Amino acid sequence: DTGVSQDPRHKITKRGQNVTFRCDPISEHNRLYWYRQTLGQGPEFLTYFQNEAQLEKSRLLSDRFSAERPKGSFSTLEIQRTEQGDSAMYLCASSQTGGDYGYTFGSGTRLTVV
Amino acid sequence: AQSVTQLGSHVSVSEGALVLLRCNYSSSVPPYLFWYVQYPNQGLQLLLKYTTGATLVKGINGFEAEFKKSETSFHLTKPSAHMSDAAEYFCAVSGSGNFNKFYFGSGTKLNVKP
């Protein structure tokens, strides 16, 4: 088990471009989460999947953001028409069913919009 | 609803001194409580968690935390700081329901002086 993998680690993009990030969770984890972390802040919840179903989306996730988890395996997070305010670390985490399991986080994708 | 307050965005201790990082939470349901550590440009690593049972929980790297319901606190301690403990620490709370969305504090950066 190699943990939670995120790709790419760093992404620099011009304002207005679209970007897509990928997350590969731990294989036996059926829950997958996306969080966003800006400088000097703790992670903020964006969205959550149980298997392939997206069960909750934060109001932070504007219409320009979309996440998918086809077949309940890896997940992608797409940001369309990026803005400078989207610059942040995007963290993926996975867990087993049950609230008493801590998340396992990936190393994150750092997005810089110039 | 749940929320977390971490007192002190920066804490500095000498090597060998006691580490105390403060966390207070609010929760409308019995909470699950977590401490995570984050090294620069890395994801978050679980240090320890409280779900049920013993209120003093031990984690990795010699850290421990005590759940005090009457004080709504979950402070993190380590008897003797090591240079390698320098990092950012996040306290998180989740509800004990089936969906364990986490709410993170804004983090405390620990500096360890030689």
Short mmCIF file of C-alpha atoms in Angstrom, two decimals:
data_model
loop_
_atom_site.label_atom_id
_atom_site.label_comp_id
_atom_site.label_asym_id
_atom_site.label_seq_id
_atom_site.Cartn_x
_atom_site.Cartn_y
_atom_site.Cartn_z
CA ASP A 1 0.00 0.00 0.00
CA THR A 2 1.60 3.24 -1.15
CA GLY A 3 -0.80 5.61 0.60
CA VAL A 4 -2.78 8.38 -1.06
CA SER A 5 -1.17 9.67 -4.25
CA GLN A 6 -1.82 13.06 -5.81
CA ASP A 7 -0.71 14.28 -9.19
CA PRO A 8 0.72 16.72 -10.05
CA ARG A 9 2.55 17.99 -6.95
CA HIS A 10 2.79 21.49 -8.35
CA LYS A 11 0.84 23.30 -11.04
CA ILE A 12 1.37 26.82 -12.32
CA THR A 13 -1.31 28.07 -14.67
CA LYS A 14 -2.40 31.32 -16.22
CA ARG A 15 -5.61 32.92 -15.09
CA GLY A 16 -8.52 31.69 -17.17
CA GLN A 17 -7.06 28.27 -17.94
CA ASN A 18 -8.57 24.98 -16.84
CA VAL A 19 -6.69 22.59 -14.58
CA THR A 20 -7.32 19.03 -13.44
CA PHE A 21 -5.87 17.22 -10.47
CA ARG A 22 -5.89 13.51 -9.78
CA CYS A 23 -6.08 11.58 -6.52
CA ASP A 24 -5.53 7.84 -6.05
CA PRO A 25 -6.78 6.77 -2.61
CA ILE A 26 -5.73 3.78 -0.56
CA SER A 27 -7.30 0.87 -2.38
CA GLU A 28 -9.51 -0.45 0.42
CA HIS A 29 -10.81 3.00 1.40
CA ASN A 30 -14.30 3.68 0.09
CA ARG A 31 -14.43 7.32 1.19
CA LEU A 32 -12.55 10.09 -0.57
CA TYR A 33 -12.38 13.76 0.36
CA TRP A 34 -11.06 16.93 -1.21
CA TYR A 35 -9.89 19.82 0.95
CA ARG A 36 -8.37 23.17 0.11
CA GLN A 37 -5.69 24.81 2.23
CA THR A 38 -4.66 28.42 1.79
CA LEU A 39 -1.58 29.96 3.32
CA GLY A 40 -1.78 30.19 7.09
CA GLN A 41 -5.05 28.32 7.34
CA GLY A 42 -6.20 24.83 8.13
CA PRO A 43 -7.73 22.67 5.42
CA GLU A 44 -11.31 23.48 4.42
CA PHE A 45 -13.73 20.84 3.22
CA LEU A 46 -14.65 20.91 -0.46
CA THR A 47 -16.40 17.64 -1.28
CA TYR A 48 -16.79 14.00 -0.29
CA PHE A 49 -17.39 10.73 -2.12
CA GLN A 50 -18.53 7.41 -0.81
CA ASN A 51 -17.59 4.98 -3.53
CA GLU A 52 -18.60 6.73 -6.75
CA ALA A 53 -21.35 8.86 -5.22
CA GLN A 54 -20.60 12.49 -4.45
CA LEU A 55 -22.54 12.97 -1.23
CA GLU A 56 -21.74 16.52 -0.23
CA LYS A 57 -20.30 19.68 -1.73
CA SER A 58 -19.20 22.73 0.19
CA ARG A 59 -20.43 26.17 -0.76
CA LEU A 60 -16.74 26.89 -1.32
CA LEU A 61 -17.03 24.75 -4.43
CA SER A 62 -18.30 27.21 -7.00
CA ASP A 63 -19.74 26.24 -10.37
CA ARG A 64 -16.22 26.38 -11.80
CA PHE A 65 -15.22 23.38 -9.70
CA SER A 66 -16.20 19.82 -10.47
CA ALA A 67 -15.11 16.54 -8.96
CA GLU A 68 -15.65 13.00 -10.11
CA ARG A 69 -14.85 9.54 -8.88
CA PRO A 70 -15.69 7.12 -11.67
CA LYS A 71 -16.06 3.52 -10.55
CA GLY A 72 -15.26 4.50 -6.99
CA SER A 73 -11.52 4.40 -7.50
CA PHE A 74 -9.41 7.47 -8.34
CA SER A 75 -10.89 10.95 -8.28
CA THR A 76 -10.34 14.09 -10.32
CA LEU A 77 -10.89 17.70 -9.35
CA GLU A 78 -11.25 20.16 -12.21
CA ILE A 79 -11.18 23.92 -11.94
CA GLN A 80 -12.41 25.83 -14.97
CA ARG A 81 -11.47 29.43 -15.78
CA THR A 82 -9.00 29.63 -12.92
CA GLU A 83 -8.76 32.81 -10.86
CA GLN A 84 -5.92 34.04 -8.67
CA GLY A 85 -8.03 33.28 -5.61
CA ASP A 86 -7.90 29.61 -6.55
CA SER A 87 -4.20 29.52 -5.65
CA ALA A 88 -3.93 27.05 -2.78
CA MET A 89 -2.89 23.56 -1.79
CA TYR A 90 -5.51 21.00 -2.79
CA LEU A 91 -5.45 18.00 -0.50
CA CYS A 92 -7.03 14.64 -1.08
CA ALA A 93 -7.72 12.20 1.73
CA SER A 94 -9.30 8.80 2.03
CA SER A 95 -10.73 6.75 4.85
CA GLN A 96 -12.62 3.62 5.63
CA THR A 97 -16.28 3.69 6.51
CA GLY A 98 -16.87 4.75 10.08
CA GLY A 99 -16.32 8.06 11.77
CA ASP A 100 -13.59 6.93 14.10
CA TYR A 101 -11.02 6.39 11.41
CA GLY A 102 -8.71 9.28 10.78
CA TYR A 103 -8.11 10.39 7.27
CA THR A 104 -5.00 9.47 5.35
CA PHE A 105 -3.90 12.51 3.39
CA GLY A 106 -1.97 12.74 0.18
CA SER A 107 0.89 15.18 -0.21
CA GLY A 108 -1.30 17.66 -2.00
CA THR A 109 -1.25 19.60 -5.26
CA ARG A 110 -0.06 23.17 -4.96
CA LEU A 111 -1.80 25.38 -7.50
CA THR A 112 -0.44 28.79 -8.40
CA VAL A 113 -2.54 30.95 -10.71
CA VAL A 114 -0.58 33.79 -12.31
CA ALA B 1 -22.03 22.32 13.98
CA GLN B 2 -18.41 21.84 14.86
CA SER B 3 -15.49 24.26 15.08
CA VAL B 4 -11.95 24.33 16.41
CA THR B 5 -9.88 27.11 17.97
CA GLN B 6 -6.13 26.76 18.28
CA LEU B 7 -4.63 29.32 20.62
CA GLY B 8 -1.30 30.62 19.43
CA SER B 9 -0.45 30.56 15.75
CA HIS B 10 3.24 30.28 16.66
CA VAL B 11 4.83 28.51 19.62
CA SER B 12 8.57 28.45 20.30
CA VAL B 13 10.27 26.08 22.74
CA SER B 14 13.83 25.04 23.46
CA GLU B 15 15.01 21.56 22.63
CA GLY B 16 14.23 19.31 25.58
CA ALA B 17 11.45 21.55 26.92
CA LEU B 18 7.79 20.67 27.29
CA VAL B 19 5.59 21.16 24.25
CA LEU B 20 2.00 22.30 24.85
CA LEU B 21 -0.26 23.13 21.91
CA ARG B 22 -3.77 24.21 22.77
CA CYS B 23 -6.99 23.17 21.08
CA ASN B 24 -10.56 23.98 22.06
CA TYR B 25 -13.54 22.73 20.14
CA SER B 26 -17.25 23.16 19.91
CA SER B 27 -19.52 20.37 18.83
CA SER B 28 -23.23 19.74 18.96
CA VAL B 29 -22.66 15.99 18.98
CA PRO B 30 -20.11 13.78 20.77
CA PRO B 31 -16.90 14.69 19.03
CA TYR B 32 -14.11 12.71 17.51
CA LEU B 33 -10.89 14.67 17.93
CA PHE B 34 -7.64 14.48 16.01
CA TRP B 35 -4.21 16.05 15.85
CA TYR B 36 -2.32 16.18 12.58
CA VAL B 37 1.21 17.35 11.80
CA GLN B 38 2.26 18.98 8.54
CA TYR B 39 5.82 19.44 7.36
CA PRO B 40 6.56 22.05 4.66
CA ASN B 41 5.05 21.19 1.28
CA GLN B 42 3.66 17.94 2.61
CA GLY B 43 0.24 16.56 3.37
CA LEU B 44 -1.04 16.03 6.87
CA GLN B 45 0.02 13.06 8.99
CA LEU B 46 -2.17 11.71 11.78
CA LEU B 47 -0.51 12.05 15.21
CA LEU B 48 -3.30 10.75 17.41
CA LYS B 49 -7.06 10.56 17.79
CA TYR B 50 -9.75 10.39 20.43
CA THR B 51 -12.99 8.61 19.62
CA THR B 52 -14.26 6.86 22.74
CA GLY B 53 -12.80 5.31 25.86
CA ALA B 54 -9.68 6.51 27.64
CA THR B 55 -9.45 10.28 27.58
CA LEU B 56 -5.65 10.34 27.55
CA VAL B 57 -4.48 9.18 24.16
CA LYS B 58 -0.96 8.49 23.04
CA GLY B 59 0.26 9.03 19.53
CA ILE B 60 3.36 8.78 17.44
CA ASN B 61 6.67 10.48 18.16
CA GLY B 62 5.99 10.73 21.89
CA PHE B 63 2.98 13.03 21.64
CA GLU B 64 -0.15 12.64 23.72
CA ALA B 65 -3.39 14.54 24.22
CA GLU B 66 -6.14 14.56 26.81
CA PHE B 67 -9.82 14.98 26.03
CA LYS B 68 -11.46 17.15 28.68
CA LYS B 69 -15.17 17.34 28.01
CA SER B 70 -15.85 19.90 30.77
CA GLU B 71 -13.29 22.25 29.23
CA THR B 72 -14.05 21.31 25.61
CA SER B 73 -10.31 20.95 25.16
CA PHE B 74 -7.92 18.53 23.49
CA HIS B 75 -4.46 19.93 24.14
CA LEU B 76 -1.38 18.26 22.63
CA THR B 77 1.71 17.70 24.76
CA LYS B 78 5.16 16.20 24.52
CA PRO B 79 7.48 16.07 27.55
CA SER B 80 10.69 16.85 25.68
CA ALA B 81 10.87 18.67 22.35
CA HIS B 82 13.18 17.50 19.60
CA MET B 83 14.42 19.53 16.68
CA SER B 84 12.54 17.21 14.34
CA ASP B 85 9.24 18.26 15.96
CA ALA B 86 9.39 21.64 14.24
CA ALA B 87 6.32 21.64 11.99
CA GLU B 88 2.75 22.91 11.84
CA TYR B 89 0.15 21.15 13.95
CA PHE B 90 -3.57 21.05 13.26
CA CYS B 91 -6.36 20.05 15.59
CA ALA B 92 -9.53 18.72 13.97
CA VAL B 93 -12.99 17.71 15.11
CA SER B 94 -15.62 15.61 13.45
CA GLY B 95 -19.05 14.49 14.48
CA SER B 96 -19.54 10.93 15.58
CA GLY B 97 -22.10 10.33 12.87
CA ASN B 98 -21.56 8.18 9.87
CA PHE B 99 -20.12 10.98 7.78
CA ASN B 100 -16.91 12.17 9.34
CA LYS B 101 -16.37 15.56 7.75
CA PHE B 102 -13.50 17.25 9.54
CA TYR B 103 -13.29 20.82 10.75
CA PHE B 104 -9.71 21.98 11.21
CA GLY B 105 -8.23 24.70 13.34
CA SER B 106 -6.01 27.31 11.72
CA GLY B 107 -2.86 25.56 12.91
CA THR B 108 0.05 26.21 15.27
CA LYS B 109 3.59 26.43 13.97
CA LEU B 110 6.03 24.91 16.41
CA ASN B 111 9.59 26.22 16.40
CA VAL B 112 12.23 24.30 18.36
CA LYS B 113 15.33 26.23 19.36
CA PRO B 114 18.65 24.44 19.89
#
